[in-house]
């Protein structure tokens, strides 16, 4: 059983920064691709960023390019999302997800395991 626990969310002013962490249980973390998604009230869950098993390949959604960076530490079983220059439209619950594959996916149904989510609120 794989469990994911996000942390690092909170309230921040526009232009500020937050770093989200996602700790993953299990011995096979390095064989999983990881993703970050977000869901705002009344909207569908959307892709934010993804990273392959080694960390050598990443992809960001157009809406966060140049502002967010995904990374992972396989020794710590943790994936991160560094969020800079935050905007009010970044307000959402952020979820990390694990895909039992070396390559990442861009859509929700490509991921088998999900965390409980962490709230990020950006005030204007």
GROMACS .gro file of N, CA, C and O in nm:
model
  496
    1UNK      N    1   0.084  -0.119   0.000
    1UNK     CA    2   0.000   0.000   0.000
    1UNK      C    3   0.088   0.125   0.000
    1UNK      O    4   0.180   0.135   0.080
    2UNK      N    5   0.060   0.216  -0.089
    2UNK     CA    6   0.134   0.340  -0.099
    2UNK      C    7   0.052   0.452  -0.036
    2UNK      O    8  -0.066   0.468  -0.067
    3UNK      N    9   0.114   0.528   0.053
    3UNK     CA   10   0.046   0.642   0.115
    3UNK      C   11   0.123   0.769   0.087
    3UNK      O   12   0.246   0.770   0.092
    4UNK      N   13   0.048   0.875   0.059
    4UNK     CA   14   0.107   1.004   0.027
    4UNK      C   15   0.054   1.108   0.126
    4UNK      O   16  -0.068   1.115   0.147
    5UNK      N   17   0.143   1.188   0.182
    5UNK     CA   18   0.103   1.290   0.278
    5UNK      C   19   0.164   1.423   0.237
    5UNK      O   20   0.287   1.438   0.239
    6UNK      N   21   0.077   1.518   0.201
    6UNK     CA   22   0.124   1.651   0.162
    6UNK      C   23   0.136   1.742   0.284
    6UNK      O   24   0.065   1.725   0.383
    7UNK      N   25   0.223   1.840   0.272
    7UNK     CA   26   0.237   1.942   0.375
    7UNK      C   27   0.292   2.069   0.310
    7UNK      O   28   0.340   2.065   0.197
    8UNK      N   29   0.285   2.180   0.385
    8UNK     CA   30   0.344   2.303   0.337
    8UNK      C   31   0.248   2.406   0.284
    8UNK      O   32   0.288   2.518   0.248
    9UNK      N   33   0.120   2.372   0.278
    9UNK     CA   34   0.022   2.469   0.232
    9UNK      C   35   0.000   2.579   0.335
    9UNK      O   36   0.050   2.572   0.447
   10UNK      N   37  -0.075   2.682   0.295
   10UNK     CA   38  -0.104   2.790   0.388
   10UNK      C   39  -0.156   2.912   0.316
   10UNK      O   40  -0.193   2.906   0.198
   11UNK      N   41  -0.158   3.023   0.390
   11UNK     CA   42  -0.204   3.152   0.337
   11UNK      C   43  -0.083   3.239   0.308
   11UNK      O   44   0.005   3.254   0.394
   12UNK      N   45  -0.078   3.295   0.189
   12UNK     CA   46   0.034   3.379   0.149
   12UNK      C   47  -0.019   3.495   0.065
   12UNK      O   48  -0.122   3.481  -0.002
   13UNK      N   49   0.051   3.606   0.069
   13UNK     CA   50   0.012   3.720  -0.014
   13UNK      C   51   0.059   3.700  -0.157
   13UNK      O   52   0.157   3.628  -0.183
   14UNK      N   53  -0.009   3.765  -0.248
   14UNK     CA   54   0.031   3.759  -0.389
   14UNK      C   55   0.177   3.803  -0.403
   14UNK      O   56   0.221   3.899  -0.337
   15UNK      N   57   0.251   3.729  -0.485
   15UNK     CA   58   0.392   3.755  -0.502
   15UNK      C   59   0.481   3.674  -0.410
   15UNK      O   60   0.603   3.670  -0.428
   16UNK      N   61   0.421   3.609  -0.312
   16UNK     CA   62   0.496   3.530  -0.216
   16UNK      C   63   0.528   3.390  -0.266
   16UNK      O   64   0.499   3.355  -0.382
   17UNK      N   65   0.588   3.311  -0.177
   17UNK     CA   66   0.632   3.176  -0.213
   17UNK      C   67   0.589   3.075  -0.107
   17UNK      O   68   0.572   3.110   0.011
   18UNK      N   69   0.571   2.953  -0.151
   18UNK     CA   70   0.547   2.839  -0.063
   18UNK      C   71   0.619   2.718  -0.123
   18UNK      O   72   0.636   2.710  -0.245
   19UNK      N   73   0.657   2.624  -0.037
   19UNK     CA   74   0.710   2.497  -0.087
   19UNK      C   75   0.625   2.384  -0.029
   19UNK      O   76   0.617   2.367   0.092
   20UNK      N   77   0.564   2.311  -0.118
   20UNK     CA   78   0.486   2.194  -0.079
   20UNK      C   79   0.576   2.070  -0.079
   20UNK      O   80   0.665   2.058  -0.163
   21UNK      N   81   0.551   1.982   0.016
   21UNK     CA   82   0.621   1.855   0.022
   21UNK      C   83   0.518   1.742   0.019
   21UNK      O   84   0.406   1.758   0.068
   22UNK      N   85   0.560   1.630  -0.034
   22UNK     CA   86   0.475   1.510  -0.035
   22UNK      C   87   0.562   1.392   0.002
   22UNK      O   88   0.651   1.352  -0.073
   23UNK      N   89   0.538   1.339   0.121
   23UNK     CA   90   0.612   1.222   0.168
   23UNK      C   91   0.539   1.095   0.127
   23UNK      O   92   0.417   1.084   0.148
   24UNK      N   93   0.612   1.002   0.071
   24UNK     CA   94   0.553   0.880   0.016
   24UNK      C   95   0.605   0.758   0.092
   24UNK      O   96   0.727   0.742   0.107
   25UNK      N   97   0.515   0.675   0.139
   25UNK     CA   98   0.556   0.553   0.207
   25UNK      C   99   0.586   0.444   0.106
   25UNK      O  100   0.539   0.449  -0.008
   26UNK      N  101   0.665   0.346   0.146
   26UNK     CA  102   0.692   0.234   0.058
   26UNK      C  103   0.835   0.237   0.007
   26UNK      O  104   0.898   0.342  -0.001
   27UNK      N  105   0.883   0.119  -0.032
   27UNK     CA  106   1.022   0.105  -0.072
   27UNK      C  107   1.045   0.135  -0.219
   27UNK      O  108   1.158   0.146  -0.264
   28UNK      N  109   0.937   0.149  -0.295
   28UNK     CA  110   0.954   0.158  -0.439
   28UNK      C  111   0.933   0.299  -0.492
   28UNK      O  112   0.903   0.317  -0.609
   29UNK      N  113   0.953   0.398  -0.406
   29UNK     CA  114   0.930   0.538  -0.447
   29UNK      C  115   1.008   0.572  -0.573
   29UNK      O  116   0.956   0.639  -0.662
   30UNK      N  117   1.129   0.526  -0.584
   30UNK     CA  118   1.213   0.564  -0.698
   30UNK      C  119   1.163   0.507  -0.829
   30UNK      O  120   1.209   0.548  -0.936
   31UNK      N  121   1.070   0.413  -0.824
   31UNK     CA  122   1.016   0.358  -0.947
   31UNK      C  123   0.885   0.426  -0.990
   31UNK      O  124   0.827   0.389  -1.092
   32UNK      N  125   0.841   0.524  -0.912
   32UNK     CA  126   0.717   0.594  -0.941
   32UNK      C  127   0.743   0.729  -1.006
   32UNK      O  128   0.831   0.805  -0.963
   33UNK      N  129   0.667   0.762  -1.107
   33UNK     CA  130   0.657   0.900  -1.152
   33UNK      C  131   0.560   0.972  -1.059
   33UNK      O  132   0.467   0.909  -1.005
   34UNK      N  133   0.581   1.102  -1.041
   34UNK     CA  134   0.500   1.178  -0.947
   34UNK      C  135   0.440   1.301  -1.014
   34UNK      O  136   0.500   1.358  -1.107
   35UNK      N  137   0.326   1.341  -0.965
   35UNK     CA  138   0.261   1.460  -1.020
   35UNK      C  139   0.200   1.545  -0.911
   35UNK      O  140   0.172   1.496  -0.801
   36UNK      N  141   0.183   1.671  -0.942
   36UNK     CA  142   0.106   1.764  -0.858
   36UNK      C  143  -0.014   1.812  -0.939
   36UNK      O  144  -0.001   1.848  -1.057
   37UNK      N  145  -0.129   1.811  -0.874
   37UNK     CA  146  -0.253   1.860  -0.933
   37UNK      C  147  -0.315   1.959  -0.835
   37UNK      O  148  -0.276   1.964  -0.718
   38UNK      N  149  -0.412   2.035  -0.882
   38UNK     CA  150  -0.482   2.127  -0.792
   38UNK      C  151  -0.629   2.135  -0.832
   38UNK      O  152  -0.665   2.111  -0.947
   39UNK      N  153  -0.710   2.170  -0.732
   39UNK     CA  154  -0.853   2.181  -0.756
   39UNK      C  155  -0.908   2.301  -0.680
   39UNK      O  156  -0.900   2.305  -0.556
   40UNK      N  157  -0.960   2.395  -0.755
   40UNK     CA  158  -1.023   2.513  -0.696
   40UNK      C  159  -1.172   2.486  -0.678
   40UNK      O  160  -1.229   2.399  -0.747
   41UNK      N  161  -1.239   2.557  -0.590
   41UNK     CA  162  -1.383   2.535  -0.568
   41UNK      C  163  -1.462   2.548  -0.697
   41UNK      O  164  -1.445   2.644  -0.772
   42UNK      N  165  -1.545   2.449  -0.723
   42UNK     CA  166  -1.630   2.452  -0.841
   42UNK      C  167  -1.562   2.417  -0.971
   42UNK      O  168  -1.623   2.424  -1.078
   43UNK      N  169  -1.434   2.379  -0.964
   43UNK     CA  170  -1.359   2.347  -1.085
   43UNK      C  171  -1.308   2.204  -1.080
   43UNK      O  172  -1.300   2.143  -0.974
   44UNK      N  173  -1.272   2.154  -1.197
   44UNK     CA  174  -1.216   2.019  -1.204
   44UNK      C  175  -1.070   2.020  -1.158
   44UNK      O  176  -1.002   2.122  -1.162
   45UNK      N  177  -1.025   1.903  -1.115
   45UNK     CA  178  -0.885   1.889  -1.078
   45UNK      C  179  -0.799   1.906  -1.203
   45UNK      O  180  -0.828   1.846  -1.307
   46UNK      N  181  -0.692   1.986  -1.192
   46UNK     CA  182  -0.610   2.014  -1.308
   46UNK      C  183  -0.462   1.984  -1.282
   46UNK      O  184  -0.413   1.995  -1.169
   47UNK      N  185  -0.395   1.951  -1.388
   47UNK     CA  186  -0.252   1.920  -1.383
   47UNK      C  187  -0.171   2.046  -1.353
   47UNK      O  188  -0.198   2.153  -1.407
   48UNK      N  189  -0.070   2.031  -1.268
   48UNK     CA  190   0.021   2.141  -1.236
   48UNK      C  191   0.162   2.110  -1.282
   48UNK      O  192   0.224   2.189  -1.354
   49UNK      N  193   0.215   1.995  -1.239
   49UNK     CA  194   0.353   1.961  -1.273
   49UNK      C  195   0.374   1.811  -1.253
   49UNK      O  196   0.301   1.747  -1.177
   50UNK      N  197   0.474   1.757  -1.322
   50UNK     CA  198   0.505   1.615  -1.310
   50UNK      C  199   0.655   1.594  -1.323
   50UNK      O  200   0.726   1.676  -1.383
   51UNK      N  201   0.699   1.480  -1.270
   51UNK     CA  202   0.841   1.447  -1.272
   51UNK      C  203   0.856   1.297  -1.290
   51UNK      O  204   0.778   1.219  -1.234
   52UNK      N  205   0.955   1.257  -1.367
   52UNK     CA  206   0.972   1.114  -1.391
   52UNK      C  207   1.045   1.050  -1.273
   52UNK      O  208   1.081   1.115  -1.175
   53UNK      N  209   1.072   0.921  -1.283
   53UNK     CA  210   1.124   0.845  -1.171
   53UNK      C  211   1.259   0.895  -1.120
   53UNK      O  212   1.287   0.894  -1.001
   54UNK      N  213   1.343   0.943  -1.210
   54UNK     CA  214   1.478   0.983  -1.171
   54UNK      C  215   1.488   1.131  -1.137
   54UNK      O  216   1.588   1.176  -1.080
   55UNK      N  217   1.388   1.208  -1.177
   55UNK     CA  218   1.397   1.352  -1.160
   55UNK      C  219   1.460   1.421  -1.279
   55UNK      O  220   1.473   1.544  -1.281
   56UNK      N  221   1.497   1.344  -1.380
   56UNK     CA  222   1.565   1.402  -1.494
   56UNK      C  223   1.474   1.463  -1.598
   56UNK      O  224   1.520   1.528  -1.692
   57UNK      N  225   1.345   1.442  -1.583
   57UNK     CA  226   1.248   1.492  -1.680
   57UNK      C  227   1.128   1.547  -1.606
   57UNK      O  228   1.066   1.478  -1.525
   58UNK      N  229   1.097   1.673  -1.633
   58UNK     CA  230   0.983   1.738  -1.567
   58UNK      C  231   0.899   1.812  -1.669
   58UNK      O  232   0.944   1.841  -1.780
   59UNK      N  233   0.777   1.841  -1.627
   59UNK     CA  234   0.687   1.918  -1.712
   59UNK      C  235   0.597   2.003  -1.624
   59UNK      O  236   0.548   1.955  -1.521
   60UNK      N  237   0.576   2.127  -1.664
   60UNK     CA  238   0.485   2.216  -1.592
   60UNK      C  239   0.369   2.255  -1.681
   60UNK      O  240   0.384   2.269  -1.803
   61UNK      N  241   0.255   2.281  -1.620
   61UNK     CA  242   0.144   2.339  -1.693
   61UNK      C  243   0.181   2.480  -1.737
   61UNK      O  244   0.260   2.548  -1.672
   62UNK      N  245   0.123   2.524  -1.847
   62UNK     CA  246   0.154   2.658  -1.898
   62UNK      C  247   0.126   2.766  -1.794
   62UNK      O  248   0.197   2.866  -1.786
   63UNK      N  249   0.023   2.745  -1.714
   63UNK     CA  250  -0.019   2.847  -1.617
   63UNK      C  251   0.083   2.869  -1.505
   63UNK      O  252   0.076   2.971  -1.435
   64UNK      N  253   0.175   2.775  -1.487
   64UNK     CA  254   0.273   2.788  -1.377
   64UNK      C  255   0.417   2.790  -1.426
   64UNK      O  256   0.510   2.799  -1.345
   65UNK      N  257   0.437   2.784  -1.556
   65UNK     CA  258   0.574   2.785  -1.610
   65UNK      C  259   0.649   2.910  -1.568
   65UNK      O  260   0.594   3.021  -1.572
   66UNK      N  261   0.773   2.889  -1.528
   66UNK     CA  262   0.856   3.001  -1.484
   66UNK      C  263   0.832   3.041  -1.340
   66UNK      O  264   0.906   3.125  -1.286
   67UNK      N  265   0.731   2.984  -1.276
   67UNK     CA  266   0.700   3.019  -1.137
   67UNK      C  267   0.711   2.898  -1.043
   67UNK      O  268   0.752   2.912  -0.929
   68UNK      N  269   0.670   2.780  -1.089
   68UNK     CA  270   0.669   2.660  -1.005
   68UNK      C  271   0.779   2.565  -1.053
   68UNK      O  272   0.805   2.554  -1.173
   69UNK      N  273   0.836   2.492  -0.958
   69UNK     CA  274   0.939   2.393  -0.990
   69UNK      C  275   0.911   2.266  -0.911
   69UNK      O  276   0.899   2.270  -0.788
   70UNK      N  277   0.903   2.154  -0.983
   70UNK     CA  278   0.885   2.024  -0.917
   70UNK      C  279   1.021   1.958  -0.906
   70UNK      O  280   1.106   1.969  -0.996
   71UNK      N  281   1.043   1.890  -0.795
   71UNK     CA  282   1.168   1.817  -0.775
   71UNK      C  283   1.141   1.698  -0.684
   71UNK      O  284   1.033   1.687  -0.625
   72UNK      N  285   1.237   1.609  -0.673
   72UNK     CA  286   1.220   1.493  -0.587
   72UNK      C  287   1.353   1.454  -0.525
   72UNK      O  288   1.460   1.481  -0.581
   73UNK      N  289   1.344   1.390  -0.409
   73UNK     CA  290   1.460   1.335  -0.341
   73UNK      C  291   1.428   1.189  -0.314
   73UNK      O  292   1.353   1.157  -0.220
   74UNK      N  293   1.482   1.101  -0.395
   74UNK     CA  294   1.449   0.959  -0.382
   74UNK      C  295   1.505   0.898  -0.252
   74UNK      O  296   1.452   0.798  -0.204
   75UNK      N  297   1.608   0.958  -0.197
   75UNK     CA  298   1.661   0.908  -0.070
   75UNK      C  299   1.566   0.938   0.046
   75UNK      O  300   1.568   0.869   0.149
   76UNK      N  301   1.483   1.041   0.029
   76UNK     CA  302   1.389   1.081   0.134
   76UNK      C  303   1.245   1.044   0.099
   76UNK      O  304   1.153   1.080   0.173
   77UNK      N  305   1.223   0.978  -0.013
   77UNK     CA  306   1.088   0.942  -0.055
   77UNK      C  307   0.995   1.063  -0.057
   77UNK      O  308   0.880   1.056  -0.012
   78UNK      N  309   1.044   1.173  -0.110
   78UNK     CA  310   0.969   1.298  -0.104
   78UNK      C  311   0.974   1.370  -0.239
   78UNK      O  312   1.079   1.373  -0.304
   79UNK      N  313   0.861   1.427  -0.276
   79UNK     CA  314   0.854   1.513  -0.393
   79UNK      C  315   0.813   1.652  -0.345
   79UNK      O  316   0.738   1.666  -0.249
   80UNK      N  317   0.865   1.753  -0.414
   80UNK     CA  318   0.844   1.891  -0.373
   80UNK      C  319   0.780   1.972  -0.485
   80UNK      O  320   0.796   1.940  -0.604
   81UNK      N  321   0.714   2.080  -0.447
   81UNK     CA  322   0.666   2.178  -0.544
   81UNK      C  323   0.700   2.316  -0.487
   81UNK      O  324   0.638   2.360  -0.391
   82UNK      N  325   0.802   2.377  -0.546
   82UNK     CA  326   0.838   2.513  -0.507
   82UNK      C  327   0.754   2.609  -0.588
   82UNK      O  328   0.756   2.605  -0.712
   83UNK      N  329   0.681   2.695  -0.518
   83UNK     CA  330   0.588   2.787  -0.585
   83UNK      C  331   0.631   2.930  -0.554
   83UNK      O  332   0.630   2.972  -0.438
   84UNK      N  333   0.670   3.002  -0.657
   84UNK     CA  334   0.712   3.142  -0.644
   84UNK      C  335   0.615   3.232  -0.720
   84UNK      O  336   0.538   3.186  -0.804
   85UNK      N  337   0.622   3.361  -0.690
   85UNK     CA  338   0.538   3.460  -0.758
   85UNK      C  339   0.392   3.418  -0.760
   85UNK      O  340   0.326   3.420  -0.865
   86UNK      N  341   0.343   3.377  -0.646
   86UNK     CA  342   0.207   3.325  -0.639
   86UNK      C  343   0.103   3.431  -0.671
   86UNK      O  344   0.121   3.550  -0.641
   87UNK      N  345  -0.005   3.385  -0.734
   87UNK     CA  346  -0.115   3.472  -0.776
   87UNK      C  347  -0.244   3.425  -0.709
   87UNK      O  348  -0.256   3.306  -0.674
   88UNK      N  349  -0.342   3.513  -0.693
   88UNK     CA  350  -0.469   3.470  -0.634
   88UNK      C  351  -0.532   3.352  -0.709
   88UNK      O  352  -0.595   3.267  -0.646
   89UNK      N  353  -0.512   3.344  -0.838
   89UNK     CA  354  -0.569   3.233  -0.915
   89UNK      C  355  -0.499   3.100  -0.890
   89UNK      O  356  -0.545   2.997  -0.939
   90UNK      N  357  -0.391   3.101  -0.814
   90UNK     CA  358  -0.327   2.975  -0.773
   90UNK      C  359  -0.396   2.914  -0.650
   90UNK      O  360  -0.361   2.803  -0.609
   91UNK      N  361  -0.491   2.984  -0.593
   91UNK     CA  362  -0.563   2.934  -0.476
   91UNK      C  363  -0.638   2.805  -0.510
   91UNK      O  364  -0.716   2.801  -0.605
   92UNK      N  365  -0.610   2.701  -0.434
   92UNK     CA  366  -0.671   2.569  -0.460
   92UNK      C  367  -0.623   2.472  -0.353
   92UNK      O  368  -0.532   2.503  -0.275
   93UNK      N  369  -0.683   2.354  -0.354
   93UNK     CA  370  -0.628   2.241  -0.280
   93UNK      C  371  -0.529   2.172  -0.373
   93UNK      O  372  -0.564   2.139  -0.487
   94UNK      N  373  -0.408   2.151  -0.326
   94UNK     CA  374  -0.303   2.088  -0.405
   94UNK      C  375  -0.286   1.943  -0.362
   94UNK      O  376  -0.273   1.913  -0.243
   95UNK      N  377  -0.282   1.855  -0.462
   95UNK     CA  378  -0.269   1.712  -0.437
   95UNK      C  379  -0.143   1.658  -0.505
   95UNK      O  380  -0.113   1.696  -0.619
   96UNK      N  381  -0.073   1.569  -0.436
   96UNK     CA  382   0.031   1.495  -0.505
   96UNK      C  383  -0.022   1.357  -0.540
   96UNK      O  384  -0.115   1.306  -0.475
   97UNK      N  385   0.036   1.299  -0.642
   97UNK     CA  386  -0.012   1.171  -0.693
   97UNK      C  387   0.107   1.088  -0.741
   97UNK      O  388   0.208   1.143  -0.787
   98UNK      N  389   0.092   0.957  -0.730
   98UNK     CA  390   0.197   0.864  -0.770
   98UNK      C  391   0.148   0.773  -0.881
   98UNK      O  392   0.034   0.724  -0.879
   99UNK      N  393   0.235   0.753  -0.977
   99UNK     CA  394   0.204   0.667  -1.091
   99UNK      C  395   0.310   0.558  -1.096
   99UNK      O  396   0.429   0.587  -1.106
  100UNK      N  397   0.269   0.428  -1.089
  100UNK     CA  398   0.366   0.319  -1.089
  100UNK      C  399   0.427   0.297  -1.227
  100UNK      O  400   0.406   0.195  -1.291
  101UNK      N  401   0.500   0.396  -1.271
  101UNK     CA  402   0.563   0.393  -1.402
  101UNK      C  403   0.680   0.489  -1.398
  101UNK      O  404   0.679   0.586  -1.322
  102UNK      N  405   0.779   0.465  -1.480
  102UNK     CA  406   0.894   0.557  -1.480
  102UNK      C  407   0.861   0.688  -1.550
  102UNK      O  408   0.921   0.791  -1.522
  103UNK      N  409   0.766   0.685  -1.642
  103UNK     CA  410   0.726   0.806  -1.711
  103UNK      C  411   0.604   0.869  -1.649
  103UNK      O  412   0.515   0.800  -1.598
  104UNK      N  413   0.598   1.003  -1.651
  104UNK     CA  414   0.486   1.071  -1.588
  104UNK      C  415   0.366   1.080  -1.680
  104UNK      O  416   0.374   1.054  -1.800
  105UNK      N  417   0.252   1.115  -1.622
  105UNK     CA  418   0.131   1.138  -1.699
  105UNK      C  419   0.080   1.278  -1.673
  105UNK      O  420   0.121   1.344  -1.578
  106UNK      N  421  -0.011   1.322  -1.758
  106UNK     CA  422  -0.061   1.459  -1.748
  106UNK      C  423  -0.207   1.466  -1.705
  106UNK      O  424  -0.260   1.575  -1.685
  107UNK      N  425  -0.271   1.352  -1.691
  107UNK     CA  426  -0.412   1.353  -1.656
  107UNK      C  427  -0.437   1.269  -1.532
  107UNK      O  428  -0.360   1.180  -1.496
  108UNK      N  429  -0.548   1.302  -1.467
  108UNK     CA  430  -0.578   1.244  -1.337
  108UNK      C  431  -0.578   1.092  -1.340
  108UNK      O  432  -0.521   1.027  -1.251
  109UNK      N  433  -0.637   1.032  -1.442
  109UNK     CA  434  -0.654   0.886  -1.439
  109UNK      C  435  -0.528   0.808  -1.472
  109UNK      O  436  -0.530   0.686  -1.477
  110UNK      N  437  -0.417   0.877  -1.492
  110UNK     CA  438  -0.289   0.809  -1.510
  110UNK      C  439  -0.222   0.778  -1.377
  110UNK      O  440  -0.119   0.710  -1.373
  111UNK      N  441  -0.278   0.829  -1.268
  111UNK     CA  442  -0.217   0.815  -1.136
  111UNK      C  443  -0.303   0.725  -1.047
  111UNK      O  444  -0.425   0.738  -1.043
  112UNK      N  445  -0.236   0.635  -0.977
  112UNK     CA  446  -0.306   0.535  -0.897
  112UNK      C  447  -0.322   0.575  -0.750
  112UNK      O  448  -0.414   0.526  -0.684
  113UNK      N  449  -0.233   0.658  -0.701
  113UNK     CA  450  -0.233   0.689  -0.558
  113UNK      C  451  -0.234   0.841  -0.539
  113UNK      O  452  -0.164   0.914  -0.612
  114UNK      N  453  -0.310   0.884  -0.439
  114UNK     CA  454  -0.330   1.027  -0.415
  114UNK      C  455  -0.317   1.059  -0.267
  114UNK      O  456  -0.353   0.979  -0.182
  115UNK      N  457  -0.266   1.180  -0.240
  115UNK     CA  458  -0.267   1.231  -0.104
  115UNK      C  459  -0.400   1.296  -0.070
  115UNK      O  460  -0.491   1.302  -0.154
  116UNK      N  461  -0.409   1.345   0.053
  116UNK     CA  462  -0.535   1.403   0.100
  116UNK      C  463  -0.550   1.549   0.060
  116UNK      O  464  -0.659   1.606   0.071
  117UNK      N  465  -0.443   1.610   0.013
  117UNK     CA  466  -0.447   1.748  -0.032
  117UNK      C  467  -0.405   1.847   0.075
  117UNK      O  468  -0.418   1.820   0.196
  118UNK      N  469  -0.354   1.960   0.031
  118UNK     CA  470  -0.317   2.068   0.121
  118UNK      C  471  -0.365   2.200   0.061
  118UNK      O  472  -0.350   2.224  -0.059
  119UNK      N  473  -0.425   2.284   0.144
  119UNK     CA  474  -0.486   2.408   0.096
  119UNK      C  475  -0.379   2.515   0.076
  119UNK      O  476  -0.298   2.540   0.166
  120UNK      N  477  -0.384   2.580  -0.039
  120UNK     CA  478  -0.302   2.697  -0.067
  120UNK      C  479  -0.396   2.813  -0.097
  120UNK      O  480  -0.481   2.802  -0.186
  121UNK      N  481  -0.382   2.920  -0.022
  121UNK     CA  482  -0.465   3.038  -0.042
  121UNK      C  483  -0.375   3.158  -0.064
  121UNK      O  484  -0.288   3.187   0.019
  122UNK      N  485  -0.397   3.227  -0.176
  122UNK     CA  486  -0.316   3.344  -0.211
  122UNK      C  487  -0.407   3.467  -0.207
  122UNK      O  488  -0.504   3.476  -0.282
  123UNK      N  489  -0.373   3.559  -0.120
  123UNK     CA  490  -0.455   3.680  -0.105
  123UNK      C  491  -0.401   3.791  -0.195
  123UNK      O  492  -0.281   3.800  -0.219
  124UNK      N  493  -0.492   3.874  -0.241
  124UNK     CA  494  -0.450   3.983  -0.331
  124UNK      C  495  -0.415   4.110  -0.255
  124UNK      O  496  -0.436   4.120  -0.135
   0.00000   0.00000   0.00000
